[in-house]
Amino acid sequence: DAMVIQNPRYQVTQFGKPVTLSCSQTLNHNVMYWYQQKSSQAPKLLFHYYDKDFNNEADTPDNFQSRRPNTSFCFLDIRSPGLGDAAMYLCATSRDVGNTEAFFGQGTRLTVV
Amino acid sequence: AQTVTQSQPEMSVQEAETVTLSCTYDTSESDYYLFWYKQPPSRQMILVIRQEAYKQQNATENRFSVNFQKAAKSFSLKISDSQLGDAAMYFCAYRSQNRDDKIIFGKGTRLHILP
């Protein structure tokens, strides 16, 4: 059974049109992450939540926002997608920090046209 | 800032043979965790093996083992008796111990298994 679910698997959006990617988890984990993964590159951390505490990476563009309305759900909002934002977006969860394993969703592949 | 480097973009190994994937990292922290994750094509990333920096003993999980050299900041993954199902992208990852929690990944190594 899938424990970290990302919807949709594939998303096509128009240049400049706001888009939201969603992630849900059935694990009741405290930590949720959003990563951007471009071809042949390392997954790049955009931001993460420890419970309700939001941690934004210094180099994450303002164009990217996130919401975590409850433990189970986390959203990635891209306010004005550009061609350079086309990528795989990975959601991950972790029970806690440190040695605990991170569980990943299958990702959402975003195409910007 | 911590960095993770995987210097082998692609590797191939014959089925049933042994292969070693390299990873080096840079950090000023003394306590941290290291992981190898596997990402099969079109499937989610899953944990292969983990290592606590304070442990000298190398972690082992069935056919997977690591060679952790803390002084050299090296963390290689050895896959023994390679199987077709091992074909995937492998990512080395670093995680801090503190509350400012990040998982930092290397660029990955694509492993091909030759039948």
PDB file of C-alpha atoms in Angstrom:
ATOM      1  CA  ASP A   1       0.000   0.000   0.000  1.00  0.00           C
ATOM      2  CA  ALA A   2       1.315   3.393  -0.977  1.00  0.00           C
ATOM      3  CA  MET A   3       2.266   5.423   2.083  1.00  0.00           C
ATOM      4  CA  VAL A   4       3.304   8.666   0.394  1.00  0.00           C
ATOM      5  CA  ILE A   5       1.013   9.570  -2.447  1.00  0.00           C
ATOM      6  CA  GLN A   6       1.650  12.313  -4.913  1.00  0.00           C
ATOM      7  CA  ASN A   7      -1.001  13.634  -7.257  1.00  0.00           C
ATOM      8  CA  PRO A   8      -0.994  13.926 -10.112  1.00  0.00           C
ATOM      9  CA  ARG A   9       1.814  11.740 -11.478  1.00  0.00           C
ATOM     10  CA  TYR A  10       2.069  13.961 -14.545  1.00  0.00           C
ATOM     11  CA  GLN A  11       1.105  17.606 -14.722  1.00  0.00           C
ATOM     12  CA  VAL A  12       1.197  19.887 -17.744  1.00  0.00           C
ATOM     13  CA  THR A  13       0.788  23.581 -17.110  1.00  0.00           C
ATOM     14  CA  GLN A  14       1.031  26.701 -19.158  1.00  0.00           C
ATOM     15  CA  PHE A  15       3.837  29.180 -18.758  1.00  0.00           C
ATOM     16  CA  GLY A  16       2.855  31.588 -16.011  1.00  0.00           C
ATOM     17  CA  LYS A  17      -0.274  29.710 -14.930  1.00  0.00           C
ATOM     18  CA  PRO A  18      -0.327  28.796 -11.231  1.00  0.00           C
ATOM     19  CA  VAL A  19      -0.137  25.113 -10.470  1.00  0.00           C
ATOM     20  CA  THR A  20      -0.438  23.075  -7.277  1.00  0.00           C
ATOM     21  CA  LEU A  21       1.079  19.687  -6.615  1.00  0.00           C
ATOM     22  CA  SER A  22      -0.172  17.616  -3.725  1.00  0.00           C
ATOM     23  CA  CYS A  23       1.287  15.060  -1.376  1.00  0.00           C
ATOM     24  CA  SER A  24      -0.441  12.976   1.238  1.00  0.00           C
ATOM     25  CA  GLN A  25       0.882  10.469   3.730  1.00  0.00           C
ATOM     26  CA  THR A  26      -0.660   7.722   5.802  1.00  0.00           C
ATOM     27  CA  LEU A  27       2.358   7.370   8.092  1.00  0.00           C
ATOM     28  CA  ASN A  28       1.568  10.197  10.523  1.00  0.00           C
ATOM     29  CA  HIS A  29       5.127  11.448  10.132  1.00  0.00           C
ATOM     30  CA  ASN A  30       6.252  14.756  11.568  1.00  0.00           C
ATOM     31  CA  VAL A  31       8.517  15.813   8.733  1.00  0.00           C
ATOM     32  CA  MET A  32       7.548  16.425   5.126  1.00  0.00           C
ATOM     33  CA  TYR A  33       9.923  17.494   2.352  1.00  0.00           C
ATOM     34  CA  TRP A  34       9.625  18.825  -1.167  1.00  0.00           C
ATOM     35  CA  TYR A  35      12.469  18.171  -3.588  1.00  0.00           C
ATOM     36  CA  GLN A  36      12.974  19.277  -7.168  1.00  0.00           C
ATOM     37  CA  GLN A  37      14.775  16.749  -9.343  1.00  0.00           C
ATOM     38  CA  LYS A  38      15.966  17.636 -12.813  1.00  0.00           C
ATOM     39  CA  SER A  39      17.415  15.128 -15.229  1.00  0.00           C
ATOM     40  CA  SER A  40      20.877  13.864 -14.231  1.00  0.00           C
ATOM     41  CA  GLN A  41      20.941  16.105 -11.174  1.00  0.00           C
ATOM     42  CA  ALA A  42      20.681  15.501  -7.461  1.00  0.00           C
ATOM     43  CA  PRO A  43      17.283  16.049  -5.864  1.00  0.00           C
ATOM     44  CA  LYS A  44      17.333  19.595  -4.574  1.00  0.00           C
ATOM     45  CA  LEU A  45      15.567  20.403  -1.335  1.00  0.00           C
ATOM     46  CA  LEU A  46      13.090  23.250  -1.707  1.00  0.00           C
ATOM     47  CA  PHE A  47      11.648  23.311   1.796  1.00  0.00           C
ATOM     48  CA  HIS A  48      10.485  21.091   4.593  1.00  0.00           C
ATOM     49  CA  TYR A  49       8.112  21.079   7.527  1.00  0.00           C
ATOM     50  CA  TYR A  50       8.815  19.767  10.968  1.00  0.00           C
ATOM     51  CA  ASP A  51       5.235  19.473  12.146  1.00  0.00           C
ATOM     52  CA  LYS A  52       3.938  22.998  11.478  1.00  0.00           C
ATOM     53  CA  ASP A  53       7.353  24.642  11.452  1.00  0.00           C
ATOM     54  CA  PHE A  54       8.224  25.670   7.921  1.00  0.00           C
ATOM     55  CA  ASN A  55      11.868  25.672   6.798  1.00  0.00           C
ATOM     56  CA  ASN A  56      12.605  27.321   3.510  1.00  0.00           C
ATOM     57  CA  GLU A  57      15.926  26.781   1.763  1.00  0.00           C
ATOM     58  CA  ALA A  58      17.767  30.027   1.166  1.00  0.00           C
ATOM     59  CA  ASP A  59      18.003  29.488  -2.570  1.00  0.00           C
ATOM     60  CA  THR A  60      14.408  28.417  -3.145  1.00  0.00           C
ATOM     61  CA  PRO A  61      12.800  30.990  -5.456  1.00  0.00           C
ATOM     62  CA  ASP A  62       9.871  33.028  -4.119  1.00  0.00           C
ATOM     63  CA  ASN A  63       7.856  31.538  -6.955  1.00  0.00           C
ATOM     64  CA  PHE A  64       7.638  28.344  -4.907  1.00  0.00           C
ATOM     65  CA  GLN A  65       5.355  28.227  -1.899  1.00  0.00           C
ATOM     66  CA  SER A  66       4.122  25.450   0.330  1.00  0.00           C
ATOM     67  CA  ARG A  67       1.206  24.723   2.629  1.00  0.00           C
ATOM     68  CA  ARG A  68       0.699  22.037   5.191  1.00  0.00           C
ATOM     69  CA  PRO A  69      -2.872  22.300   6.446  1.00  0.00           C
ATOM     70  CA  ASN A  70      -2.608  19.153   8.562  1.00  0.00           C
ATOM     71  CA  THR A  71      -0.235  16.276   9.304  1.00  0.00           C
ATOM     72  CA  SER A  72      -1.333  14.247   6.313  1.00  0.00           C
ATOM     73  CA  PHE A  73      -1.215  16.755   3.494  1.00  0.00           C
ATOM     74  CA  CYS A  74       1.366  19.055   2.015  1.00  0.00           C
ATOM     75  CA  PHE A  75       1.083  21.181  -1.124  1.00  0.00           C
ATOM     76  CA  LEU A  76       3.596  22.756  -3.443  1.00  0.00           C
ATOM     77  CA  ASP A  77       2.362  25.894  -5.178  1.00  0.00           C
ATOM     78  CA  ILE A  78       4.224  27.328  -8.127  1.00  0.00           C
ATOM     79  CA  ARG A  79       2.809  30.800  -8.634  1.00  0.00           C
ATOM     80  CA  SER A  80       4.122  31.533 -12.110  1.00  0.00           C
ATOM     81  CA  PRO A  81       5.800  28.504 -13.641  1.00  0.00           C
ATOM     82  CA  GLY A  82       8.623  29.120 -16.040  1.00  0.00           C
ATOM     83  CA  LEU A  83      10.200  26.729 -18.513  1.00  0.00           C
ATOM     84  CA  GLY A  84      13.032  26.206 -16.065  1.00  0.00           C
ATOM     85  CA  ASP A  85      10.628  24.823 -13.478  1.00  0.00           C
ATOM     86  CA  ALA A  86       9.946  21.726 -15.550  1.00  0.00           C
ATOM     87  CA  ALA A  87      11.174  18.860 -13.394  1.00  0.00           C
ATOM     88  CA  MET A  88      10.217  15.905 -11.261  1.00  0.00           C
ATOM     89  CA  TYR A  89       8.945  17.029  -7.870  1.00  0.00           C
ATOM     90  CA  LEU A  90       9.422  14.572  -5.044  1.00  0.00           C
ATOM     91  CA  CYS A  91       7.611  14.557  -1.740  1.00  0.00           C
ATOM     92  CA  ALA A  92       9.111  12.684   1.183  1.00  0.00           C
ATOM     93  CA  THR A  93       8.224  12.113   4.805  1.00  0.00           C
ATOM     94  CA  SER A  94      10.141  11.123   7.893  1.00  0.00           C
ATOM     95  CA  ARG A  95       8.954  10.240  11.350  1.00  0.00           C
ATOM     96  CA  ASP A  96      11.597  12.444  12.906  1.00  0.00           C
ATOM     97  CA  VAL A  97      14.997  13.927  12.206  1.00  0.00           C
ATOM     98  CA  GLY A  98      18.305  12.118  12.254  1.00  0.00           C
ATOM     99  CA  ASN A  99      18.567   8.432  11.591  1.00  0.00           C
ATOM    100  CA  THR A 100      14.962   7.820  10.686  1.00  0.00           C
ATOM    101  CA  GLU A 101      14.264   6.666   7.169  1.00  0.00           C
ATOM    102  CA  ALA A 102      12.682   9.012   4.658  1.00  0.00           C
ATOM    103  CA  PHE A 103       9.817   7.625   2.575  1.00  0.00           C
ATOM    104  CA  PHE A 104       9.296   9.007  -0.896  1.00  0.00           C
ATOM    105  CA  GLY A 105       6.331   9.336  -3.182  1.00  0.00           C
ATOM    106  CA  GLN A 106       6.531   8.432  -6.842  1.00  0.00           C
ATOM    107  CA  GLY A 107       6.891  12.047  -7.810  1.00  0.00           C
ATOM    108  CA  THR A 108       5.015  14.434 -10.057  1.00  0.00           C
ATOM    109  CA  ARG A 109       6.577  15.210 -13.399  1.00  0.00           C
ATOM    110  CA  LEU A 110       5.797  18.792 -14.286  1.00  0.00           C
ATOM    111  CA  THR A 111       5.882  19.981 -17.878  1.00  0.00           C
ATOM    112  CA  VAL A 112       5.599  23.689 -18.666  1.00  0.00           C
ATOM    113  CA  VAL A 113       4.378  24.617 -22.125  1.00  0.00           C
TER     114      VAL A 113
ATOM    115  CA  ALA B   1      27.337  23.690   3.944  1.00  0.00           C
ATOM    116  CA  GLN B   2      27.370  19.981   3.442  1.00  0.00           C
ATOM    117  CA  THR B   3      27.949  18.497   0.014  1.00  0.00           C
ATOM    118  CA  VAL B   4      27.724  14.979  -1.387  1.00  0.00           C
ATOM    119  CA  THR B   5      29.689  13.882  -4.441  1.00  0.00           C
ATOM    120  CA  GLN B   6      29.157  10.798  -6.559  1.00  0.00           C
ATOM    121  CA  SER B   7      31.836  10.710  -9.210  1.00  0.00           C
ATOM    122  CA  GLN B   8      30.447   7.827 -11.291  1.00  0.00           C
ATOM    123  CA  PRO B   9      27.443   8.917 -13.389  1.00  0.00           C
ATOM    124  CA  GLU B  10      26.982   5.387 -14.749  1.00  0.00           C
ATOM    125  CA  MET B  11      28.285   1.926 -14.023  1.00  0.00           C
ATOM    126  CA  SER B  12      27.694  -1.536 -15.424  1.00  0.00           C
ATOM    127  CA  VAL B  13      28.167  -4.909 -13.817  1.00  0.00           C
ATOM    128  CA  GLN B  14      27.637  -8.446 -14.945  1.00  0.00           C
ATOM    129  CA  GLU B  15      24.829 -10.314 -13.243  1.00  0.00           C
ATOM    130  CA  ALA B  16      26.065 -12.216 -10.145  1.00  0.00           C
ATOM    131  CA  GLU B  17      29.210 -10.075  -9.940  1.00  0.00           C
ATOM    132  CA  THR B  18      30.115  -7.465  -7.329  1.00  0.00           C
ATOM    133  CA  VAL B  19      30.103  -3.728  -7.886  1.00  0.00           C
ATOM    134  CA  THR B  20      31.110  -0.771  -5.716  1.00  0.00           C
ATOM    135  CA  LEU B  21      29.575   2.671  -6.003  1.00  0.00           C
ATOM    136  CA  SER B  22      31.575   5.606  -4.660  1.00  0.00           C
ATOM    137  CA  CYS B  23      30.460   8.539  -2.561  1.00  0.00           C
ATOM    138  CA  THR B  24      32.350  11.271  -0.778  1.00  0.00           C
ATOM    139  CA  TYR B  25      30.942  14.056   1.314  1.00  0.00           C
ATOM    140  CA  ASP B  26      32.021  17.201   3.032  1.00  0.00           C
ATOM    141  CA  THR B  27      30.847  18.361   6.432  1.00  0.00           C
ATOM    142  CA  SER B  28      32.094  20.104   9.535  1.00  0.00           C
ATOM    143  CA  GLU B  29      29.714  18.173  11.766  1.00  0.00           C
ATOM    144  CA  SER B  30      30.867  15.252  13.870  1.00  0.00           C
ATOM    145  CA  ASP B  31      27.534  13.490  14.180  1.00  0.00           C
ATOM    146  CA  TYR B  32      25.441  12.758  11.133  1.00  0.00           C
ATOM    147  CA  TYR B  33      23.875   9.962   9.135  1.00  0.00           C
ATOM    148  CA  LEU B  34      24.569   8.587   5.713  1.00  0.00           C
ATOM    149  CA  PHE B  35      22.214   6.713   3.429  1.00  0.00           C
ATOM    150  CA  TRP B  36      22.084   4.977   0.095  1.00  0.00           C
ATOM    151  CA  TYR B  37      18.778   5.246  -1.729  1.00  0.00           C
ATOM    152  CA  LYS B  38      17.704   3.338  -4.819  1.00  0.00           C
ATOM    153  CA  GLN B  39      15.403   4.823  -7.447  1.00  0.00           C
ATOM    154  CA  PRO B  40      14.218   2.247 -10.009  1.00  0.00           C
ATOM    155  CA  PRO B  41      12.901   3.600 -13.302  1.00  0.00           C
ATOM    156  CA  SER B  42       9.490   5.258 -12.826  1.00  0.00           C
ATOM    157  CA  ARG B  43       9.284   4.131  -9.221  1.00  0.00           C
ATOM    158  CA  GLN B  44       9.796   5.824  -5.910  1.00  0.00           C
ATOM    159  CA  MET B  45      13.040   6.121  -4.113  1.00  0.00           C
ATOM    160  CA  ILE B  46      13.594   3.511  -1.407  1.00  0.00           C
ATOM    161  CA  LEU B  47      16.185   3.163   1.316  1.00  0.00           C
ATOM    162  CA  VAL B  48      18.916   0.590   0.719  1.00  0.00           C
ATOM    163  CA  ILE B  49      21.143   1.032   3.731  1.00  0.00           C
ATOM    164  CA  ARG B  50      22.031   3.560   6.415  1.00  0.00           C
ATOM    165  CA  GLN B  51      25.069   4.323   8.579  1.00  0.00           C
ATOM    166  CA  GLU B  52      25.449   6.356  11.754  1.00  0.00           C
ATOM    167  CA  ALA B  53      28.658   8.374  11.765  1.00  0.00           C
ATOM    168  CA  TYR B  54      29.434   7.493  15.383  1.00  0.00           C
ATOM    169  CA  LYS B  55      29.501   3.781  14.576  1.00  0.00           C
ATOM    170  CA  GLN B  56      32.781   2.385  13.343  1.00  0.00           C
ATOM    171  CA  GLN B  57      31.247  -0.868  12.183  1.00  0.00           C
ATOM    172  CA  ASN B  58      30.144  -0.835   8.561  1.00  0.00           C
ATOM    173  CA  ALA B  59      26.439  -1.400   7.953  1.00  0.00           C
ATOM    174  CA  THR B  60      25.296  -4.492   6.097  1.00  0.00           C
ATOM    175  CA  GLU B  61      21.904  -5.421   4.654  1.00  0.00           C
ATOM    176  CA  ASN B  62      21.913  -8.788   2.920  1.00  0.00           C
ATOM    177  CA  ARG B  63      23.791  -8.295  -0.383  1.00  0.00           C
ATOM    178  CA  PHE B  64      24.417  -4.610   0.329  1.00  0.00           C
ATOM    179  CA  SER B  65      27.237  -3.328   2.477  1.00  0.00           C
ATOM    180  CA  VAL B  66      29.082  -0.069   2.942  1.00  0.00           C
ATOM    181  CA  ASN B  67      32.668   0.938   3.456  1.00  0.00           C
ATOM    182  CA  PHE B  68      32.493   3.944   5.739  1.00  0.00           C
ATOM    183  CA  GLN B  69      35.728   5.865   6.190  1.00  0.00           C
ATOM    184  CA  LYS B  70      34.931   8.799   8.442  1.00  0.00           C
ATOM    185  CA  ALA B  71      38.339  10.471   8.320  1.00  0.00           C
ATOM    186  CA  ALA B  72      38.364  10.320   4.548  1.00  0.00           C
ATOM    187  CA  LYS B  73      34.661  11.284   4.385  1.00  0.00           C
ATOM    188  CA  SER B  74      33.983   8.371   2.117  1.00  0.00           C
ATOM    189  CA  PHE B  75      30.915   6.147   2.024  1.00  0.00           C
ATOM    190  CA  SER B  76      30.895   3.539  -0.733  1.00  0.00           C
ATOM    191  CA  LEU B  77      28.207   0.954  -1.436  1.00  0.00           C
ATOM    192  CA  LYS B  78      29.070  -2.611  -2.371  1.00  0.00           C
ATOM    193  CA  ILE B  79      26.478  -4.780  -4.056  1.00  0.00           C
ATOM    194  CA  SER B  80      27.335  -8.465  -4.067  1.00  0.00           C
ATOM    195  CA  ASP B  81      25.795 -11.085  -6.359  1.00  0.00           C
ATOM    196  CA  SER B  82      24.206  -8.391  -8.523  1.00  0.00           C
ATOM    197  CA  GLN B  83      20.701  -9.121  -9.763  1.00  0.00           C
ATOM    198  CA  LEU B  84      18.693  -7.684 -12.639  1.00  0.00           C
ATOM    199  CA  GLY B  85      16.400  -6.027 -10.114  1.00  0.00           C
ATOM    200  CA  ASP B  86      19.314  -3.986  -8.817  1.00  0.00           C
ATOM    201  CA  ALA B  87      19.287  -1.868 -11.959  1.00  0.00           C
ATOM    202  CA  ALA B  88      18.407   1.622 -10.826  1.00  0.00           C
ATOM    203  CA  MET B  89      19.695   5.056  -9.983  1.00  0.00           C
ATOM    204  CA  TYR B  90      21.540   5.025  -6.670  1.00  0.00           C
ATOM    205  CA  PHE B  91      21.780   8.146  -4.561  1.00  0.00           C
ATOM    206  CA  CYS B  92      24.116   8.734  -1.675  1.00  0.00           C
ATOM    207  CA  ALA B  93      22.612  11.032   0.945  1.00  0.00           C
ATOM    208  CA  TYR B  94      23.724  12.932   4.032  1.00  0.00           C
ATOM    209  CA  ARG B  95      21.530  13.920   6.914  1.00  0.00           C
ATOM    210  CA  SER B  96      22.304  16.178   9.843  1.00  0.00           C
ATOM    211  CA  GLN B  97      21.508  15.119  13.367  1.00  0.00           C
ATOM    212  CA  ASN B  98      20.114  18.462  14.398  1.00  0.00           C
ATOM    213  CA  ARG B  99      16.624  19.853  14.202  1.00  0.00           C
ATOM    214  CA  ASP B 100      17.483  21.956  11.142  1.00  0.00           C
ATOM    215  CA  ASP B 101      16.959  18.804   9.212  1.00  0.00           C
ATOM    216  CA  LYS B 102      18.018  18.338   5.623  1.00  0.00           C
ATOM    217  CA  ILE B 103      18.670  15.310   3.491  1.00  0.00           C
ATOM    218  CA  ILE B 104      21.296  16.229   0.938  1.00  0.00           C
ATOM    219  CA  PHE B 105      21.737  14.008  -2.090  1.00  0.00           C
ATOM    220  CA  GLY B 106      24.524  13.346  -4.526  1.00  0.00           C
ATOM    221  CA  LYS B 107      23.867  13.416  -8.260  1.00  0.00           C
ATOM    222  CA  GLY B 108      23.397   9.687  -8.418  1.00  0.00           C
ATOM    223  CA  THR B 109      24.952   6.729 -10.181  1.00  0.00           C
ATOM    224  CA  ARG B 110      22.953   4.834 -12.765  1.00  0.00           C
ATOM    225  CA  LEU B 111      23.671   1.137 -12.397  1.00  0.00           C
ATOM    226  CA  HIS B 112      23.152  -1.231 -15.308  1.00  0.00           C
ATOM    227  CA  ILE B 113      23.065  -4.984 -14.772  1.00  0.00           C
ATOM    228  CA  LEU B 114      24.268  -7.012 -17.742  1.00  0.00           C
ATOM    229  CA  PRO B 115      22.651 -10.443 -18.121  1.00  0.00           C
TER     230      PRO B 115
END
